[in-house]
Amino acid sequence: MSSFFIKKKGPPKVFKKSENSAGSKRKNDGDTGNKLKKKLNSKHNEEISSDSETEGPAVHRKRRANVEEEFDETPQEKKLRLAKLYLDQLRDEEEKKAEEESFETDLIAGRLQEEVVSLLPPDTSEIRLLRGHKLPVTCLVISPDDKHIFSAAKDCSIIKWDVENGKRLHTIAGGRKGTEDRHVGHTAHVLCISISSDGKYLATGDMNKLIMIWEAATCKHLYKFTGHRGPVSGLSFRRGTHDLYSASHDRSIKVWNVDENAYVETLFGHQDVITGLDSGSRERCVTAGGRDRTVRVWKIAEESQLVFHGHEGSIDCIQLINEEHMITGADDGSVSLWSVNKKKPLSTVKAAHGRHGDSGLEQPYWVAAVAALQNSDTVASGSHNSKVQLWKCGQGFRHLEPLFSIPVPGFVNSLKFSSSGKFLVAGVGQEHRLGRWWRLKEAKNGLYIIPLKRQQPEQEGVQNGEENGV
C-alpha cells in the first residue's frame, strides 16, 4: 500500500491524546464553529457596510438577508438543490439528443426526397457474365469506390474482380478439408463477405465457424477470428468505423474491433439460426432469424433489441434501405418492407417471384437474396425463377411496386447495388447457397454485372402524361 506525505518546514509537532479526547474534540469543534461563524459574520458585515455607504440601509438589509439565507442552507436543502440541478441537466441533454435525432431523420428524409430513382430496364446485350468460380457463388461485395468486386463461393475461393474490364485481379484459392493448419484461406463454403466503408478491410465467414480478415487492396491475410460455435452466416462493418458485426447459426451476434484484432461482446436473442445481417452508420445492426420468423434490431450501446414479426416462412435474407427502413425475403416466396418503428411489415408481396410445381401442388419460389440502393426508394430481390426483380418503395415507404425484371438464369444467391447506383451485381449458381435441394444444370456459376440507366426528367414527364391519358 502506498502512502502520501506532505513535507512542512520546522520540527514535527507531537500531539498527546487525552483521556477525554471525545469530549475535548466536541469542545474544540464548538469553539472552532463559533470562531468561524464570528469570522463569517464580521466578513459579511464588512462587505455589506462597504456597499451600504452608497446603497443605503434598505439594500444593506436585503443583501444581509440573502447572505444569511445562503449560509444557513441545511444538508437536506443542499441535496434537494443539487438534485434539481442534476434533473435540469438530464432534461437539457435529452432535449439536445431529441433535436439531433430529429435533425438526422429530417436529413435522411431530405436525402430520400432528392434521390427518388427512376430506372429503365437494361439492354440484355449489355449484361456481362464473369466466370472464375468452379462452384456456385454464395456471396459478394462491391468496393466503396465501385472499382472492384469481391466474390466467394462453395469452392472456398475468394476472387477480386476489376469492374471496368471484368478481369480477375487476385484469387485466394480454397483449401481441402483437413488442411486448416497449413492453408491460408478457407477450407469450407464461404457464406458471407463484407468490406469496410473506407475499403481497407475485407471480412469473410465460412461453414467452419471462422472469420477471416484480409487487406482489401492486396488480399493479404491479416487475422482469424474464432468464437462462433456454428457456421458464420452474416458479416457487416459499421459504416465509418472498423467495428465488425457477425452472425452465426449458433444464434448469436458478436461484435469485433478489427483495428485492435479484438473480440468485444456477444448478443443473444434469436431462437433459430441467424440467416442474415446488415448494419448502417449507427451503433446497431439488423438480423434475420430464419425459422424463428423474426427480424431484430440490436441496439449495441443500450444492450437491447427490438423484435419484429410478419413472415409466415423462414426469413433468409435482410438488407437496410436506410437507417429507418429494411427489406427482407423468405422461403415462403414473400418480400417485405419494414420500418424500425413498426412491429409488423409496412408492405408484403406474397409469391414475389411466382410459383412452380405440378398443378395443384404449386410452391412459391424461395427468395434467396435482397438488395437496396442505399438512401433511395429502389430495392431488388432474387430467386431461382431466372429473374431478378426490381421494386420501388411507394410514397412514404408504404408499399412495394414492381418496376421490371431482368433475366438471370440460375439461383440468385447474392445481390448488391453499386454505391453510385450505376450497376447491380448478381452472384449466381446452379444451387442454392445453403444446400442442394435443386440443381439447375443450364445455369452458370458466376457474376452478372447489370448496368442501370436512370430515367431522365423529360422521359418521366412523357411517361406520366401517357399514364394519365394526356
XYZ file of N, CA and C in Angstrom, residues 5-16:
36
model
N 2.938 11.726 1.638
C 3.385 12.607 2.711
C 3.509 14.017 2.198
N 3.221 14.986 3.117
C 3.396 16.402 2.802
C 4.480 16.937 3.723
N 5.543 17.438 3.137
C 6.660 17.947 3.935
C 6.372 19.373 4.369
N 6.652 19.671 5.636
C 6.485 21.022 6.181
C 7.801 21.454 6.807
N 8.002 22.767 6.875
C 9.212 23.294 7.488
C 9.074 23.263 8.993
N 10.229 23.130 9.674
C 10.231 23.158 11.129
C 10.114 21.777 11.715
N 10.303 21.665 13.018
C 10.255 20.369 13.699
C 8.841 19.830 13.747
N 8.711 18.515 13.738
C 7.367 17.926 13.773
C 6.691 18.185 15.094
N 5.398 18.417 15.047
C 4.623 18.649 16.261
C 4.125 17.321 16.794
N 4.148 17.209 18.154
C 3.684 15.983 18.797
C 2.366 16.264 19.469
N 1.336 15.424 19.136
C 0.006 15.601 19.730
C -0.221 14.492 20.756
N -0.571 14.912 21.965
C -0.852 13.950 23.027
C -2.349 13.691 23.094
